[in-house]
Coordinates of C-alpha atoms in Angstrom, one line a residue:
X1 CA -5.2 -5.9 5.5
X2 CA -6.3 -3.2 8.1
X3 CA -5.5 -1.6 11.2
X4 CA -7.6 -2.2 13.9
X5 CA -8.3 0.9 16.2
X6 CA -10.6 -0.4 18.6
X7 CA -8.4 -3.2 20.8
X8 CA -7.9 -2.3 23.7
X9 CA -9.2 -4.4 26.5
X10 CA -8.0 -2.8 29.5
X11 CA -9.7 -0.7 32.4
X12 CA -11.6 2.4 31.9
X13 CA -9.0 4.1 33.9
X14 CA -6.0 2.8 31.6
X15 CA -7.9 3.7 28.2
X16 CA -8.5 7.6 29.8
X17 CA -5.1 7.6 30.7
X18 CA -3.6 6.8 27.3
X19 CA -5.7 8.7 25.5
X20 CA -4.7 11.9 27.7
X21 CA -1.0 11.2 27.1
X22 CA -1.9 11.1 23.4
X23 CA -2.8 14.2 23.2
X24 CA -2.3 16.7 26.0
X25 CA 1.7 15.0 26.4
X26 CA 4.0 15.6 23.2
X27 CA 6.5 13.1 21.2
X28 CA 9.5 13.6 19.8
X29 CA 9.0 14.5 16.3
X30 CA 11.4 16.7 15.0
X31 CA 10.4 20.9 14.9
X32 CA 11.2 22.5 12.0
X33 CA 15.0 23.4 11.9
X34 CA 16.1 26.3 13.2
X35 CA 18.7 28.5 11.9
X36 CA 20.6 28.7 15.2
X37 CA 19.7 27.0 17.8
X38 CA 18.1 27.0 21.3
X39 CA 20.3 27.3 23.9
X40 CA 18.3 25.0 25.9
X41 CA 15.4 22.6 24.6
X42 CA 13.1 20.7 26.9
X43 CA 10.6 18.2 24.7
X44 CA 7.6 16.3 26.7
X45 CA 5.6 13.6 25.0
X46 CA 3.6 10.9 23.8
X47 CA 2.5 8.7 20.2
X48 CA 0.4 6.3 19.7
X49 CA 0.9 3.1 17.1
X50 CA -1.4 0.2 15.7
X51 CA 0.3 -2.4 14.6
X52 CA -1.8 -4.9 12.7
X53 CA 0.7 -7.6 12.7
X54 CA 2.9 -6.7 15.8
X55 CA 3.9 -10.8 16.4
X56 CA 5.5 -10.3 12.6
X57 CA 4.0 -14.0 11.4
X58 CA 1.8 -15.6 9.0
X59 CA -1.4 -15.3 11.5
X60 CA -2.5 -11.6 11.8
X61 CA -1.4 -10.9 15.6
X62 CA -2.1 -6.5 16.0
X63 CA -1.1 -4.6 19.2
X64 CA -1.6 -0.9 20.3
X65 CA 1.0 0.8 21.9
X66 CA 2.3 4.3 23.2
X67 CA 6.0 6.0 23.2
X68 CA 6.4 8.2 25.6
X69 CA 9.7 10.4 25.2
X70 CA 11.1 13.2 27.6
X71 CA 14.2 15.0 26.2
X72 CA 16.6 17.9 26.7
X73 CA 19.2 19.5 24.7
X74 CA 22.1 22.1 25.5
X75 CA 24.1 23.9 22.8
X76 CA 26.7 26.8 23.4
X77 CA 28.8 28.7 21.4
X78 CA 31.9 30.6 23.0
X79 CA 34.2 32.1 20.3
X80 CA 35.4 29.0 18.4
X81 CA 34.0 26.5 20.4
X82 CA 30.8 24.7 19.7
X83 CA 29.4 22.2 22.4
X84 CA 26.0 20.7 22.6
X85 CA 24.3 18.1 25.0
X86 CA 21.1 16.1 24.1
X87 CA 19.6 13.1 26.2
X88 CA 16.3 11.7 25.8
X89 CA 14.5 8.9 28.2
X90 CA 11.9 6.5 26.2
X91 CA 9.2 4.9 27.1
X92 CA 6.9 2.1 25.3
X93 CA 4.2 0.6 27.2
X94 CA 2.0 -1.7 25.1
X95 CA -2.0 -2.4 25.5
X96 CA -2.2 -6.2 25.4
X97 CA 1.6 -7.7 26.3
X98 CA 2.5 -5.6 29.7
X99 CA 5.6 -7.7 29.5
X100 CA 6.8 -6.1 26.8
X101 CA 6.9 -2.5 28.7
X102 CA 10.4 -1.2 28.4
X103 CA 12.3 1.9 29.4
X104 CA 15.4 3.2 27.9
X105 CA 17.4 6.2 26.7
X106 CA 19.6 7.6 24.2
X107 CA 22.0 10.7 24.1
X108 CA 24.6 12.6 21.9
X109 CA 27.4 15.0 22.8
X110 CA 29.4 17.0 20.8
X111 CA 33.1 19.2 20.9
X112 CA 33.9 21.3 17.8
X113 CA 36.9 23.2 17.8
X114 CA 38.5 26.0 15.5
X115 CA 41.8 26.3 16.5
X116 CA 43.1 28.1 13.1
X117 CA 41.9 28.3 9.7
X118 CA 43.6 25.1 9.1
X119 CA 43.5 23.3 12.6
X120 CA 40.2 21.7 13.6
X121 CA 39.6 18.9 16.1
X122 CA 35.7 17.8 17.4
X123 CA 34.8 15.1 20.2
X124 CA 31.6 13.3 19.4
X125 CA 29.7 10.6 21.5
X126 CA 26.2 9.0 20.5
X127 CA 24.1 7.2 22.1
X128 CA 21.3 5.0 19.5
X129 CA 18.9 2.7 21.5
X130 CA 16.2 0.3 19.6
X131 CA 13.5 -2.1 20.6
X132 CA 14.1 -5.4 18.8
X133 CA 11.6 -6.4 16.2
X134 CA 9.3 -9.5 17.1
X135 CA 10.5 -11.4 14.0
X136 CA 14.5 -11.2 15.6
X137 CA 13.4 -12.0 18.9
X138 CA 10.0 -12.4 20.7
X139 CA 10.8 -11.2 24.4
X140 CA 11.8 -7.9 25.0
X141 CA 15.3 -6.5 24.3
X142 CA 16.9 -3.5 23.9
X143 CA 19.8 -2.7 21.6
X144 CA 21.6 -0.2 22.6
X145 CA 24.8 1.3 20.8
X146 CA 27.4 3.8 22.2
X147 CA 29.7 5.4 19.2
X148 CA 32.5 7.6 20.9
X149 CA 34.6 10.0 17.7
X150 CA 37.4 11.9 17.8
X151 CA 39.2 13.9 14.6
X152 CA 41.6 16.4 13.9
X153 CA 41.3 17.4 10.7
X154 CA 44.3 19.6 9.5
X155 CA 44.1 22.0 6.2
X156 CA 47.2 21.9 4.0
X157 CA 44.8 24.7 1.7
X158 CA 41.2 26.4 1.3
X159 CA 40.7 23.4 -0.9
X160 CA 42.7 20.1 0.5
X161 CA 42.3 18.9 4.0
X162 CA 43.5 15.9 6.1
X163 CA 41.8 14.0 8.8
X164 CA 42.8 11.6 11.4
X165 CA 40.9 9.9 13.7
X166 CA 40.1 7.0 15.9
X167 CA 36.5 5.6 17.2
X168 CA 35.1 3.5 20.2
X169 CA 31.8 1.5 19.5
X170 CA 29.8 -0.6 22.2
X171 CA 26.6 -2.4 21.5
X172 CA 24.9 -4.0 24.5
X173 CA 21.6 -6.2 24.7
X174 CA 19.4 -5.9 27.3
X175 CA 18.1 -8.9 27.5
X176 CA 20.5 -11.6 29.3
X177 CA 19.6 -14.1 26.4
X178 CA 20.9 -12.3 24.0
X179 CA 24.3 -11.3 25.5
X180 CA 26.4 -13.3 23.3
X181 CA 25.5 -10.5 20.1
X182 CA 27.3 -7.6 23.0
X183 CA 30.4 -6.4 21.0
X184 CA 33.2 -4.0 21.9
X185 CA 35.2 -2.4 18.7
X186 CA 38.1 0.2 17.9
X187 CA 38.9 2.0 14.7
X188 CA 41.5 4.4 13.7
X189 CA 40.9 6.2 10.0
X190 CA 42.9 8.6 7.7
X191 CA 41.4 11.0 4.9
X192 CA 42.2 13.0 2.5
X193 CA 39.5 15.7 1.0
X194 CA 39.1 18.3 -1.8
X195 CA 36.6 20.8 -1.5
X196 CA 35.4 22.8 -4.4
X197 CA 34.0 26.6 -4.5
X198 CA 30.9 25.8 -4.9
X199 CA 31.1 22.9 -1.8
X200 CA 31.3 19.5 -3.2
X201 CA 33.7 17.7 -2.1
X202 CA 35.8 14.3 -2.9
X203 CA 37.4 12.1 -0.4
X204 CA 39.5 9.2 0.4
X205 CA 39.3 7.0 3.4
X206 CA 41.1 4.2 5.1
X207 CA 39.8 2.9 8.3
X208 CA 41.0 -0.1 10.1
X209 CA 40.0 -2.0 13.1
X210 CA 38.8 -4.9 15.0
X211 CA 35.5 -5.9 17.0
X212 CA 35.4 -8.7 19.6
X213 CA 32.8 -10.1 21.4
X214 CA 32.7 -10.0 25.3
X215 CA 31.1 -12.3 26.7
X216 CA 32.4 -16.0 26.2
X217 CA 29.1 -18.6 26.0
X218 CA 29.0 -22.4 24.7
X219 CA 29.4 -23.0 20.7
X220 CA 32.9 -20.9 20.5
X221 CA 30.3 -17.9 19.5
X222 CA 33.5 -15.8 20.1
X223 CA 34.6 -17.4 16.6
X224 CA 32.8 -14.0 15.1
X225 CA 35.3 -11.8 16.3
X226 CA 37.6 -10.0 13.4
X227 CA 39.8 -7.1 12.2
X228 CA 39.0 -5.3 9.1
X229 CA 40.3 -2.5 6.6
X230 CA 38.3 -0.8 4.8
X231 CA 38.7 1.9 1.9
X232 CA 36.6 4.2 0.9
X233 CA 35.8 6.9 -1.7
X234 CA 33.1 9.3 -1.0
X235 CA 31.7 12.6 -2.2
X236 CA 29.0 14.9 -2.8
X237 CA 28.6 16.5 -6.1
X238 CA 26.2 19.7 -7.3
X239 CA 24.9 18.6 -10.7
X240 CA 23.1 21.5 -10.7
X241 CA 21.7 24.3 -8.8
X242 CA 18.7 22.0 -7.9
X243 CA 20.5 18.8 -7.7
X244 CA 22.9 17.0 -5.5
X245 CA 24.8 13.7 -6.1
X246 CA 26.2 11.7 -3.1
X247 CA 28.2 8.4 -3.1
X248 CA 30.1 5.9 -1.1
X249 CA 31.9 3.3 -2.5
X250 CA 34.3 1.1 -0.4
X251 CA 36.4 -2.2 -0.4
X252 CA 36.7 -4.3 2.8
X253 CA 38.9 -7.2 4.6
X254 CA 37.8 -9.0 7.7
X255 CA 40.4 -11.7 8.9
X256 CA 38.5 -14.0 10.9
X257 CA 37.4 -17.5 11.5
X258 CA 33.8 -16.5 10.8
X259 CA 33.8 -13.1 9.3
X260 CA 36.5 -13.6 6.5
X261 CA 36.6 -12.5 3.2
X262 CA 36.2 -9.6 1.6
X263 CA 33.3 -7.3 0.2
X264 CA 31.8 -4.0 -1.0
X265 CA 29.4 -1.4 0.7
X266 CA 28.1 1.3 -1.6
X267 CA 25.9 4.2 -1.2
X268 CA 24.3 6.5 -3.7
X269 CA 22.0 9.0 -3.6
X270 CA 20.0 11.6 -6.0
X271 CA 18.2 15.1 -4.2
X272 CA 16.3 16.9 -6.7
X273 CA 14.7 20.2 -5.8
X274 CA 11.4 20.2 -8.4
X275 CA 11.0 23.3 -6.8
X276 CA 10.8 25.5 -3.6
X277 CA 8.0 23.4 -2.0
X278 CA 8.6 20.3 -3.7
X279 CA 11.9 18.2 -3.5
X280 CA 12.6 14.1 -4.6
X281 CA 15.2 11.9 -3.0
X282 CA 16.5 8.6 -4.7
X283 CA 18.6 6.3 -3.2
X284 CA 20.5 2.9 -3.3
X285 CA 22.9 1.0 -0.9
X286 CA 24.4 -2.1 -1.1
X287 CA 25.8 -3.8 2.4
X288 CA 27.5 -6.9 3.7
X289 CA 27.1 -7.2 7.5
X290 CA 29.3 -9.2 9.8
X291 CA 27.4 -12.4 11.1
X292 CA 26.8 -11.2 14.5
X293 CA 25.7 -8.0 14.4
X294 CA 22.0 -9.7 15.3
X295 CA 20.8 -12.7 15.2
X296 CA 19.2 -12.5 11.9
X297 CA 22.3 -10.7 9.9
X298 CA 21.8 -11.7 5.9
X299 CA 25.1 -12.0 4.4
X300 CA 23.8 -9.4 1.2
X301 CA 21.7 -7.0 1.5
X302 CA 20.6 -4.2 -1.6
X303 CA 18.1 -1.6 -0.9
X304 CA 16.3 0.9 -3.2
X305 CA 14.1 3.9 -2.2
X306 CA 12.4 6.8 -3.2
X307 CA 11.0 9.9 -1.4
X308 CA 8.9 12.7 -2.3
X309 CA 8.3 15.9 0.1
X310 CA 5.7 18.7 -0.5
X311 CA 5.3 21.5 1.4
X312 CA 1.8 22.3 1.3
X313 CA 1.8 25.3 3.2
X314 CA 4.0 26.9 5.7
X315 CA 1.7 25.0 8.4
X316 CA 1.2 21.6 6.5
X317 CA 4.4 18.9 5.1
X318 CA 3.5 15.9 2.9
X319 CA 5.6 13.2 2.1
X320 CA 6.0 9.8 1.2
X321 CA 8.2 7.0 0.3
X322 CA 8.7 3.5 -0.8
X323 CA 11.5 0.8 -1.2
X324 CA 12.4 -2.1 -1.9
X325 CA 15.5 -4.5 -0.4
X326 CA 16.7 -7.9 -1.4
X327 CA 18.4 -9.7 1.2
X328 CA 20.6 -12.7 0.9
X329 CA 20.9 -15.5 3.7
X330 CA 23.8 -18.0 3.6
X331 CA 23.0 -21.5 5.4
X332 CA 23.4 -21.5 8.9
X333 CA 22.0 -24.1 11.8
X334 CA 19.3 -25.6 10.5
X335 CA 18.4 -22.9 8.4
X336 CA 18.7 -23.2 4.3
X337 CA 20.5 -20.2 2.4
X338 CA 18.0 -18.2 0.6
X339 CA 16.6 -15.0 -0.8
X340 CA 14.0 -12.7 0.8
X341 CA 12.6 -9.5 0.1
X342 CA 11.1 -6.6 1.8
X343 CA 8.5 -3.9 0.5
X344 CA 7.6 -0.9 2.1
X345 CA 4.9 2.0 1.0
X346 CA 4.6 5.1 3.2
X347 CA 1.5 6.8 1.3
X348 CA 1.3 9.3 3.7
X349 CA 3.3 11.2 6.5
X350 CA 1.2 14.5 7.6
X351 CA 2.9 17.8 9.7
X352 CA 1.2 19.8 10.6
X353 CA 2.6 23.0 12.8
X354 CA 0.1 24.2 14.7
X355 CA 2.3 26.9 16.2
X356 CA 5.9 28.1 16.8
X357 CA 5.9 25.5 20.0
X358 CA 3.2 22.6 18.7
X359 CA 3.2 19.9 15.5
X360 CA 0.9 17.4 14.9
X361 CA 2.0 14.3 13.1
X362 CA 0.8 11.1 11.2
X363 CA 2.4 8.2 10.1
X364 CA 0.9 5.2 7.6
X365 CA 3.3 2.3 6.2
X366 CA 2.7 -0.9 5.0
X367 CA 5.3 -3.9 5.0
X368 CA 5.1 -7.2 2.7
X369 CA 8.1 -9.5 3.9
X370 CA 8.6 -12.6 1.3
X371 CA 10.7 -15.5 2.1
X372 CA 10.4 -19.2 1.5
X373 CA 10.0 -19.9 5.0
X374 CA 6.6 -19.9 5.8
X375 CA 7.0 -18.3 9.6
X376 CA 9.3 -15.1 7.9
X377 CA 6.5 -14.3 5.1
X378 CA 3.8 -12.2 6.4
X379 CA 2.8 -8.6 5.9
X380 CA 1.5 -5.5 8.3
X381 CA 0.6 -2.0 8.8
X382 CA 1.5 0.7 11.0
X383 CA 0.3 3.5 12.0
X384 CA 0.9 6.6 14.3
X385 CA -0.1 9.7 15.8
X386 CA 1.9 11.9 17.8
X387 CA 1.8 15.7 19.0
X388 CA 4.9 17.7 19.5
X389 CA 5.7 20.5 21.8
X390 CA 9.1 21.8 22.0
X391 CA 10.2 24.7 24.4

C-alpha cells in the first residue's frame, strides 16, 4: 500500500493554482492555546490530502484533494460575562471527481454567565458539519448538525452544585437522497455534582427526550422515531499529580417501534503526564447508536485507542496514535448481521511553529476495515499537509 503523489491530470493552470493555495493560503489547524484569548481571530487557508483508496472498496481507487477553510472568531469579556463567536466556511475541491466539490460551514456561539457565587447560567449553540464517507454514500452529501444548550447551574456549597437544562439538536443532509436520515430532537437533563479541592469531580445525570424524523418517505422510515432516558454517572478523578482518570457510564430506554430496548454507553479514559514534554492518553468507549443516525449505524460499537504526544522542542510537536473498534451489525434488508472491525495507525503527526502567526502540519494514517462482505473490506492511507496562519 502507498500513496500516490503524482495524480493529478488536470491543466497546467489548475495544478499552479493548487499548489499556490497549498502553501502561500493557510488551513485551519489549531495554534497553540493561548492563555487568554484574542479578541478577534481571522484564519485563511488551504491542505492538501492523498487518499490512496478514496472509493473505500476492494479495488485501489486514490484521489487528491484540497480543503480550503476561512474562519473568524470573537470572544469578549465584560465583568461576569463571557461571549464568543466563531464561524468557519469550508471548502473541498477534489482533483479527479469535480462533482464531488462541496461548500459548507460550521459555527459555535457561546453565553456564560456569573450571576453570584452560586448562580450560573451559559447559552451554547454549535454548529458540526462533515462530508460523508464514500463507503456510507458515494455522491456527495453533507451532514450537518446544529446542537443549541442552555443550563443554569445553581450551587447549594463550594463543593455541591445542581444543574438543569434543556437541549435542541438538528441534523440535516444535503443531499435530497438522503433526507429521510434529517432528524429534529429535544432533551431536558438534571445533575447533581461534587467538586473536590483539588478539582475532580463526581456527577449524576438524568436526561430525557425524544427525536423524530421529518420528513415522511415510503417504507414507514418514520418507524425510527423514539423517546429515551438516560442516566448517567460521570467524573474526573486526579490519581496523581501526573495522572487523570475520566469516566462515563450510563443506562438508557428508547420506546419505539424501531429503536426499543435498552442499553449502555461508557467512556473511560487514562492521561498520563511521563513528563513535561511527554504525555500518554488511553482510552475506551462503548456505544449503541439508534438505527438512523446514518445509513450504516452498527447496533454495537467498542473502541480502544492510544495516544502518545512529545514535544520536541518549543517549535516542533510529535504525536501518534492507534486504535482499534469492533463494530456489531444486526440483519437488516438484505444484509446479514455480522461483525467488522476497524484499525487505524497514525505513525506520525508533525507541528511545526514556524512563528507566533505560522504552523506547518503533517498528517499520515493508515485504515484496514475487515468485514465478511467483500465490497466493506479494503484498506487506505491518508495523508495531509497543511500551513497555518492565524491573526
Amino acid at each position: 500500500m502507498f500513496i500516490k503523489l503524482c495524480m493529478v491530470k488536470k491543466s497546467a493552470i489548475k495544478k499552479l493554482r493548487r499548489l499556490v493555495l497549498s502553501w502561500v493560503a493557510v488551513t485551519l489547524l489549531a495554534p497553540a492555546a493561548a492563555a487568554v484569548p484574542d479578541r478577534f481571530t481571522l484564519s485563511l487557508g488551504a491542505q492538501e490530502y492523498w487518499d490512496s483508496n478514496f472509493a473505500r472498496t476492494a479495488d485501489v481507487d486514490s484521489e487528491h484533494y484540497t480543503r480550503s477553510v476561512a474562519s473568524l472568531a470573537f470572544n469578549e469579556q465584560l465583568s461576569k460575562q463571557d461571549f464568543s463567536l466563531g464561524v468557519s466556511g469550508n471548502r473541498y475541491e477534489y482533483a479527479q471527481r469535480d462533482d464531488l466539490d462541496v461548500d459548507f460551514y460550521k459555527g459555535n456561539a457561546h453565553w456564560r454567565s456569573e450571576w453570584s457565587q452560586r448562580v450560573k447560567t451559559s447559552l451554547n449553540w454549535t454548529r458540526d458539519a462533515y462530508v460523508v464517507d464514500r463507503l456510507e454514500f458515494a455522491s456527495k452529501d453533507v451532514v450537518s448538525l446544529d446542537n443549541f444548550t442552555g443550563q443554569i447551574i445553581l450551587g447549594t456549597n463550594k463543593h455541591v452544585g445542581i444543574t438543569l437544562g434543556g437541549r435542541q439538536v438538528a441534523q440535516t443532509h444535503s443531499n435530497e437522497l438522503r433526507e429521510f436520515l434529517d432528524f429534529d430532537e429535544e432533551e431536558w437533563f438534571v445533575a447533581g455534582t461534587y467538586t473536590t479541592a483539588n478539582k475532580s469531580f463526581l456527577s449524576l445525570r438524568l436526561r430525557e427526550g425524544e427525536r423524530w424524523y421529518v420528513h415522511m418517505v415510503p417504507g414507514d422510515l418514520r418507524m425510527l422515531d423514539f423517546d429515551y432516558r438516560q442516566l448517567e454517572l460521570e467524573g474526573s478523578w486526579a490519581l496523581t499529580r501526573k495522572t487523570q482518570l475520566g469516566f462515563t457510564v450510563g443506562r438508557f430506554k428508547r420506546e419505539g417501534e424501531i429503536n426499543d430496548g435498552t442499553g449502555t454507553v461508557a467512556l473511560v479514559d487514562l492521561a498520563w503526564a511521563i513528563s513535561e514534554k511527554l504525555k500518554l492518553a488511553l482510552s475506551y468507549s462503548q456505544s449503541e447508536p439508534a438505527a438512523g443516525e446514518t445509513s450504516d449505524s452498527p447496533a454495537d460499537v467498542r473502541t480502544s485507542k492510544i495516544a502518545l504526544n512529545w514535544e520536541l522542542s518549543s517549535k516542533w510537536l510529535f504525536s501518534m496514535d492507534a486504535g482499534y473498534s469492533d463494530q456489531t451489525y444486526l440483519p437488516r434488508l438484505a444484509l446479514p448481521a455480522r461483525d467488522e472491525t476497524i484499525t487505524t495507525f497514525s505513525p506520525l503527526a508533525l507541528t511545526y511553529k514556524f512563528s507566533e502567526l505560522i504552523n506547518i502540519r503533517f498528517d499520515s494514517q493508515w485504515v484496514d476495515r475487515e468485514s465478511p462482505l467483500l465490497y466493506r473490506d479494503y484498506d487506505y492511507a491518508l495523508a495531509s499537509l497543511g500551513l497555518t496562519l492565524v491573526f
